[in-house]
Amino acid sequence: MRTTTFRRKPFLLGAGLTFLAGVAAATTLHNFDNLPLGTTFADTGASVTVSSATGSSGNAMQLAFDLTAGEYAGVSLGVQGYDFTALGATAVRFQYRMTGPAQNIEVLLVDGDDADDGASDRRQAVFSPTVDGAWHTATLFQANFSGVQNNGNAVFNWREISQIIFVIARGGGANGAGTLYLDNVEFVNGGTTVQVLDDFSFDKDDVYYLEWSQDPGTPFPLSIEVDDTVPGGTAGNRVGRMDYTLSGVSDFGGFVRALNANLLAEPRLRFLCQGSGANANLEIKLVDIDNTYYIRRLSDFTDTAGKWRTLSLPPTSFEFNGLGADALLNLKRIKSIEFVLARGESTSGTFLIDSLETRAPTPIDKQNLGTVLTSVATPINPFSPNGDDRKDDFFVNYTLGEAARVVFRVFGLHGTPVRTIDIGSAVAGSQSVIWDGLADDGRVVQNGMYFFTLEADGASGKETFRHVVGVVR
């Protein structure tokens, strides 16, 4: 294949921090629900155009190519800074559908050794796709990628993947026009989506962090230290450590961890922490792809008396704090997480963090809730109202201890009413309500996190159950 050089934008640090990546699962790079930033290219005489199409789940990227008079064409997708190693990933996985004459598909990974990619190293994997117009899944393991171009230091940097390039190359002498559809490009481990965001097991210089404080001259130092006291940890376990001093000169500071996280597919942020010294406030910020950020504040939190705590935070517990391109937090495209220590006490302290991860939801099965509403279970959460007959409906199974008037309501994260289903009077015993993903106006709701309430008003009083529900079309 002929060599083509692609350019990407460098990091923009500070308030304009930019991290180009699209996520649909914890490590999904692009799910193409929105057409990604990409660069097309083609051999002389060949052509390719990119558009959006219906995919295996949601939208897909459609590449219409013509290799009648050329040997290759393709597209490069920016996934700047993705740390393949720290996530424990072992393979690249994606869905594809192809029509037209049989061609080869070449997948190239470009590392981040050079800001303009001209001096970056590349690794390539080639496979022969099934060309039958149906959707298929391809998994390319790390060992399938071999050296194809060493413009940098000749050592491929798996700690920072800057681009994934898909190339349609003439196979077996075939030419002509065809179409390749791509969907759900992701890094995986053993076929299971990786959930760990950072376990602090790598040296600080090997992972992308940004340290800062109110006083630019003295940012809070972040270090990676051995700490065997972490619950469940093994000998030599490593943690992130901040040694800080809060005063009138420097009221706050912290660090940014650039990463890819999907709090829609896995709607719970979890980490371990321990602190001593000052009892400062802890703020956790979620920043999405267009720089909208939401925040969760924990007052007078950091002094844990040397004991490790586990925090498990649903996205519904975060509130709007900064406007990006819009005021909505794109849970599928969280590009960074900020940990901020803000002055509660004007003194020094130490704060440790370990095992930063997202968690997939587990089915709800709550028993012995109350007198009127005695149990609630939701076997499918999140659900996918896209009409493919797979997880299209959200079921709420519940039990009434006595006859009651029942109302099911769905709200957006900010409390905006979305759907009301007035069930009316229901007798005691097992019941169920089904939400088909439609809003009150009859339109299918957007992907995202919502919360629902189930109200049961009986002779013994009114009881309400609340929980989150995810929509992934």
XYZ file of C-alpha atoms in Angstrom:
473
model
C 0.000 0.000 0.000
C 1.264 3.467 -0.797
C 2.219 5.653 2.133
C -0.010 8.611 2.956
C 0.654 11.099 5.751
C -2.267 12.349 7.819
C -2.324 15.278 10.202
C -4.132 15.635 13.482
C -4.730 18.486 15.886
C -2.443 18.673 18.936
C -3.711 18.761 22.528
C -5.228 22.021 23.683
C -4.602 22.191 27.413
C -6.298 24.134 30.182
C -9.848 25.329 29.780
C -9.881 24.235 26.147
C -8.660 20.704 26.768
C -9.428 18.667 23.666
C -9.456 14.889 23.489
C -10.754 13.496 20.219
C -12.586 10.257 20.718
C -16.058 8.846 20.327
C -17.271 6.242 22.741
C -20.225 3.936 22.883
C -18.939 1.601 25.570
C -16.169 2.011 28.063
C -13.634 1.575 25.322
C -15.657 2.187 22.188
C -13.777 4.633 20.006
C -16.521 5.391 17.490
C -20.134 4.256 17.320
C -20.935 6.671 14.468
C -24.224 7.919 15.927
C -22.715 11.261 14.966
C -20.458 11.318 11.915
C -16.908 11.471 13.355
C -14.106 13.780 12.422
C -12.285 11.847 9.712
C -9.939 12.320 6.774
C -10.582 10.434 3.559
C -7.843 9.514 1.101
C -7.518 7.522 -2.106
C -4.997 6.291 -4.640
C -4.805 8.143 -7.941
C -7.856 7.108 -9.938
C -9.745 5.761 -6.923
C -12.433 7.584 -4.946
C -14.216 7.376 -1.606
C -16.993 9.362 0.068
C -18.178 9.188 3.683
C -21.745 9.534 4.920
C -23.994 8.332 7.738
C -26.220 5.274 7.434
C -28.263 2.917 9.586
C -25.914 0.645 11.483
C -25.994 -2.537 13.521
C -27.038 -0.363 16.484
C -27.870 3.271 15.837
C -25.998 4.911 12.987
C -22.959 3.642 11.093
C -20.325 5.203 8.868
C -20.776 4.455 5.169
C -17.780 4.501 2.820
C -18.739 4.398 -0.847
C -15.578 3.490 -2.777
C -14.563 2.998 -6.395
C -11.342 1.107 -7.126
C -11.959 0.751 -10.850
C -8.881 2.822 -11.674
C -7.018 2.832 -8.354
C -5.731 0.367 -5.794
C -6.918 1.718 -2.427
C -9.092 4.238 -0.597
C -10.018 4.777 3.023
C -10.603 6.980 6.034
C -8.616 7.903 9.151
C -10.364 8.417 12.494
C -8.817 10.542 15.237
C -8.686 8.798 18.627
C -5.948 10.996 20.009
C -4.173 9.808 23.114
C -5.972 6.502 23.678
C -3.934 4.313 26.057
C -4.272 0.738 24.770
C -1.976 -0.713 27.436
C -3.350 1.006 30.543
C -6.837 -0.238 29.674
C -5.615 -3.825 29.490
C -6.955 -4.083 25.936
C -5.857 -7.002 23.759
C -7.704 -6.417 20.495
C -9.511 -4.016 18.166
C -13.095 -5.051 17.456
C -15.647 -3.565 15.065
C -18.782 -4.401 13.111
C -18.769 -4.159 9.343
C -21.018 -4.783 6.356
C -19.693 -4.846 2.792
C -21.111 -4.977 -0.724
C -19.462 -4.975 -4.136
C -16.408 -6.888 -5.364
C -14.301 -8.691 -2.753
C -11.577 -6.462 -1.342
C -9.111 -6.594 1.515
C -9.543 -4.383 4.564
C -6.384 -3.030 6.127
C -6.521 -1.554 9.640
C -3.648 0.671 10.712
C -2.935 2.038 14.179
C -0.909 5.266 14.371
C 0.916 6.137 17.574
C 1.348 9.613 19.058
C 5.111 10.041 18.781
C 4.694 13.178 16.670
C 2.047 15.918 16.829
C 1.704 15.966 13.032
C 1.929 12.182 12.599
C 4.692 12.552 10.027
C 7.165 11.051 12.499
C 4.836 8.503 14.056
C 5.057 4.735 13.926
C 2.313 2.512 12.527
C 1.143 -1.057 12.843
C -1.064 -2.835 10.322
C -3.428 -5.806 10.252
C -5.023 -7.152 7.059
C -8.030 -9.437 6.701
C -10.415 -10.609 3.992
C -13.957 -9.564 4.899
C -17.111 -11.525 4.210
C -18.836 -9.668 1.374
C -22.506 -10.604 1.541
C -24.262 -7.399 2.619
C -24.825 -8.688 6.179
C -23.337 -7.376 9.420
C -20.287 -9.190 10.785
C -17.905 -8.684 13.709
C -14.139 -8.536 13.192
C -11.660 -8.898 16.070
C -7.999 -8.084 15.401
C -5.689 -9.006 18.259
C -2.574 -7.086 19.164
C -0.429 -9.890 17.738
C -2.165 -9.461 14.354
C -0.638 -6.001 13.947
C 2.856 -5.857 12.471
C 5.247 -3.074 11.571
C 4.482 -1.247 8.366
C 6.023 2.177 8.863
C 8.633 3.393 11.344
C 8.913 7.135 10.912
C 9.334 7.801 14.626
C 11.576 5.947 17.052
C 10.782 2.559 15.437
C 9.102 1.413 18.671
C 5.328 1.489 18.432
C 3.817 3.393 21.371
C 0.770 1.424 22.531
C 0.343 3.971 25.343
C -0.955 6.645 22.944
C -2.940 5.684 19.850
C -3.572 8.797 17.773
C -5.509 7.351 14.832
C -7.177 4.269 13.446
C -7.081 4.059 9.663
C -9.366 1.811 7.614
C -8.153 1.067 4.085
C -10.107 -0.731 1.368
C -7.438 -2.290 -0.854
C -7.912 -4.125 -4.110
C -7.874 -7.830 -3.313
C -7.071 -10.606 -5.764
C -7.089 -8.212 -8.688
C -10.751 -7.296 -8.150
C -11.796 -3.767 -8.959
C -14.989 -1.786 -9.236
C -17.274 0.088 -6.853
C -18.724 -1.002 -3.542
C -19.688 0.105 -0.056
C -18.189 -0.574 3.378
C -20.194 0.171 6.521
C -18.406 0.453 9.882
C -19.932 0.522 13.358
C -18.872 0.221 17.016
C -15.092 0.391 16.724
C -13.700 -0.467 20.152
C -10.761 -1.791 22.147
C -11.586 -5.013 23.998
C -10.023 -7.566 26.293
C -10.902 -11.200 25.755
C -14.085 -10.175 23.966
C -15.341 -8.221 26.985
C -15.482 -4.447 27.028
C -12.755 -3.043 29.248
C -14.091 -1.143 32.258
C -10.967 -0.047 34.144
C -10.127 3.580 33.399
C -6.993 3.852 35.507
C -5.479 1.554 38.122
C -2.399 3.786 38.571
C -0.098 0.836 37.897
C 1.990 2.683 35.299
C 4.558 5.411 35.810
C 3.175 8.921 35.611
C 5.171 9.717 32.485
C 3.547 6.775 30.677
C -0.024 8.031 31.109
C -1.542 11.369 30.137
C -2.268 13.518 33.202
C -2.458 17.290 33.580
C -1.620 18.754 37.003
C -2.685 22.272 37.908
C -3.594 24.641 40.726
C -4.937 28.156 41.279
C -1.315 29.236 41.677
C 0.258 28.254 38.318
C 3.715 28.353 39.830
C 2.997 25.562 42.300
C 0.722 22.875 40.866
C -0.233 20.060 43.188
C 2.281 17.285 42.521
C 0.776 13.982 41.407
C 2.910 10.903 41.930
C 2.430 7.168 41.492
C 3.374 5.343 44.694
C 3.339 1.788 46.031
C 0.633 1.241 48.650
C -0.178 -2.275 49.834
C -2.931 -1.141 52.216
C -5.603 -0.826 49.517
C -8.464 -3.288 50.173
C -8.138 -6.215 47.792
C -4.770 -4.984 46.538
C -1.751 -7.208 45.978
C 1.869 -6.716 46.973
C 3.332 -3.805 45.039
C -0.069 -2.221 44.349
C 0.312 1.349 43.075
C -1.920 4.363 43.662
C -2.157 7.982 42.569
C -1.025 10.412 45.272
C -1.501 14.169 45.634
C 0.453 16.104 48.262
C -1.152 19.521 48.543
C -1.187 22.760 50.501
C -4.345 24.885 50.428
C -4.164 28.553 51.353
C -5.456 31.953 50.311
C -2.889 31.949 47.508
C -3.912 28.544 46.221
C -7.522 27.741 47.091
C -7.807 24.773 44.770
C -5.919 22.433 42.483
C -5.962 18.906 41.169
C -5.311 16.770 38.135
C -7.008 15.821 34.881
C -7.051 12.256 33.580
C -7.659 12.247 29.823
C -9.448 9.062 28.839
C -12.431 7.557 27.095
C -15.368 6.614 29.275
C -18.962 5.759 28.594
C -21.267 6.466 31.495
C -24.269 5.531 29.405
C -23.372 1.881 28.880
C -21.773 1.723 32.337
C -23.574 4.386 34.380
C -21.536 4.377 37.570
C -18.151 5.947 38.294
C -16.310 4.101 41.046
C -12.950 4.593 42.759
C -11.117 4.043 46.034
C -9.665 6.948 47.999
C -7.867 7.719 51.235
C -6.794 11.010 52.799
C -5.076 12.519 55.798
C -4.263 16.024 56.985
C -6.513 18.828 55.750
C -10.218 18.112 55.483
C -10.623 19.622 52.030
C -13.536 19.518 49.618
C -13.363 17.026 46.758
C -14.863 17.913 43.377
C -15.139 15.402 40.541
C -15.787 16.845 37.082
C -16.956 14.927 34.018
C -15.998 16.658 30.747
C -17.576 15.560 27.468
C -16.375 15.846 23.890
C -17.692 19.415 23.402
C -16.313 20.655 26.761
C -19.585 20.660 28.670
C -18.854 19.587 32.220
C -20.850 18.419 35.189
C -19.604 18.321 38.757
C -20.114 16.383 41.977
C -19.006 18.163 45.183
C -18.183 16.368 48.428
C -17.669 18.838 51.270
C -15.048 18.322 54.001
C -14.276 14.929 52.564
C -10.577 14.289 52.128
C -9.559 13.451 55.708
C -10.584 9.804 55.982
C -8.380 9.187 59.036
C -6.158 6.978 56.926
C -8.968 4.590 55.981
C -9.761 3.614 52.398
C -13.237 4.528 51.165
C -15.100 3.337 48.093
C -17.108 5.918 46.146
C -19.690 4.805 43.595
C -21.302 7.763 41.840
C -24.117 7.568 39.269
C -24.138 10.348 36.647
C -27.481 11.507 38.012
C -25.618 12.730 41.106
C -23.606 15.241 39.018
C -24.946 18.708 38.214
C -24.331 21.150 35.371
C -21.317 23.393 35.942
C -19.916 24.590 32.617
C -21.271 25.187 29.119
C -19.584 23.666 26.082
C -21.256 23.511 22.679
C -24.467 22.745 24.560
C -25.654 22.259 28.136
C -26.144 18.501 27.827
C -23.522 16.078 29.105
C -22.800 13.487 26.415
C -22.470 10.406 28.601
C -21.239 8.322 25.682
C -18.291 10.623 25.045
C -16.637 11.522 28.351
C -13.139 12.631 27.358
C -11.675 13.412 30.781
C -12.272 13.286 34.507
C -10.939 16.004 36.811
C -10.228 15.536 40.496
C -10.160 18.900 42.272
C -9.219 19.588 45.893
C -10.743 22.854 47.102
C -9.987 24.648 50.354
C -12.023 23.612 53.344
C -9.171 24.073 55.789
C -6.083 26.202 55.045
C -3.521 23.495 55.614
C -1.663 20.624 53.956
C -2.678 17.064 53.309
C -2.306 13.920 51.238
C -4.961 12.325 49.058
C -4.678 8.879 47.423
C -6.799 7.407 44.596
C -6.934 3.885 43.192
C -9.055 1.692 40.908
C -10.857 4.333 38.851
C -13.438 2.484 36.799
C -16.926 2.471 35.358
C -19.449 -0.174 36.290
C -22.223 -1.655 34.199
C -25.661 -1.557 35.786
C -27.057 -4.653 37.376
C -30.717 -5.580 37.110
C -32.769 -4.064 39.913
C -34.490 -6.512 42.207
C -35.641 -4.712 45.341
C -37.662 -6.684 47.873
C -39.440 -5.673 51.100
C -39.687 -2.029 50.059
C -42.839 -0.975 51.864
C -46.437 -1.753 52.679
C -48.062 -0.571 49.444
C -45.201 -1.071 46.977
C -43.451 -4.178 48.266
C -40.998 -5.032 45.443
C -39.632 -3.645 42.147
C -37.496 -5.396 39.505
C -36.159 -4.193 36.130
C -34.619 -7.104 34.180
C -33.384 -4.989 31.234
C -31.472 -1.784 31.962
C -30.274 -0.103 29.793
C -32.653 -0.908 26.967
C -32.547 -0.228 23.229
C -35.786 1.068 21.621
C -34.565 0.827 18.005
C -37.113 -1.623 16.596
C -34.773 -4.599 16.174
C -36.793 -6.743 18.618
C -33.837 -6.948 21.027
C -34.282 -5.151 24.349
C -36.736 -2.733 22.708
C -38.827 -2.229 25.855
C -38.121 -1.299 29.458
C -40.000 -3.576 31.858
C -40.773 -2.697 35.459
C -42.135 -5.655 37.393
C -43.595 -4.735 40.760
C -45.687 -6.130 43.568
C -48.459 -4.321 45.418
C -49.204 -5.248 49.004
C -52.673 -3.733 48.632
C -54.819 -2.172 45.938
C -53.383 1.156 44.809
C -53.446 3.828 42.142
C -50.191 3.483 40.154
C -48.381 6.069 38.018
C -45.107 5.515 36.128
C -43.093 8.616 35.181
C -39.832 9.201 33.301
C -37.706 12.340 33.682
C -34.546 13.742 32.146
C -31.494 14.185 34.347
C -32.556 17.781 35.088
C -36.058 16.760 36.111
C -37.755 17.554 32.794
C -40.865 15.368 32.375
C -40.450 12.896 29.501
C -43.231 10.321 29.768
C -46.157 9.643 32.084
C -48.069 6.356 32.094
C -51.110 6.551 34.359
C -51.883 2.915 35.090
C -54.837 3.763 37.293
C -56.222 1.427 39.937
C -54.414 -1.891 40.302
C -55.197 -4.824 42.573
C -52.764 -6.312 45.071
C -50.235 -8.776 43.695
C -47.690 -8.955 40.874
C -47.976 -6.295 38.161
C -45.844 -4.833 35.376
C -45.530 -1.690 33.302
C -43.744 -1.394 29.965
C -42.090 1.751 28.593
C -41.466 1.589 24.850
C -38.953 4.456 24.806
C -41.450 7.005 23.495
C -41.857 10.448 25.022
C -45.259 12.015 25.632
C -45.053 13.634 22.176
C -44.783 10.213 20.516
C -41.137 10.492 19.510
C -38.435 8.033 20.552
C -36.234 9.556 23.242
C -32.559 10.269 22.627
C -29.743 8.109 23.932
C -28.896 9.017 27.479
C -29.581 8.527 31.152
C -33.055 9.117 32.563
C -34.662 8.388 35.898
C -38.061 6.919 36.516
C -40.486 6.912 39.415
C -43.129 4.348 40.230
C -45.801 5.768 42.527
C -48.290 3.574 44.366
C -51.026 5.344 46.356
C -52.988 2.929 48.539
C -54.975 2.876 51.766
C -51.754 2.776 53.819
C -50.315 5.831 52.080
C -48.310 6.795 49.018
C -44.968 5.097 48.284
C -42.541 5.994 45.486
C -39.632 4.055 43.997
C -36.942 5.961 42.042
C -34.091 4.682 39.880
C -32.097 5.434 36.725
C -32.673 3.900 33.309
C -30.343 4.065 30.313
C -31.376 4.325 26.661
C -28.925 3.006 24.046
C -30.467 2.842 20.586
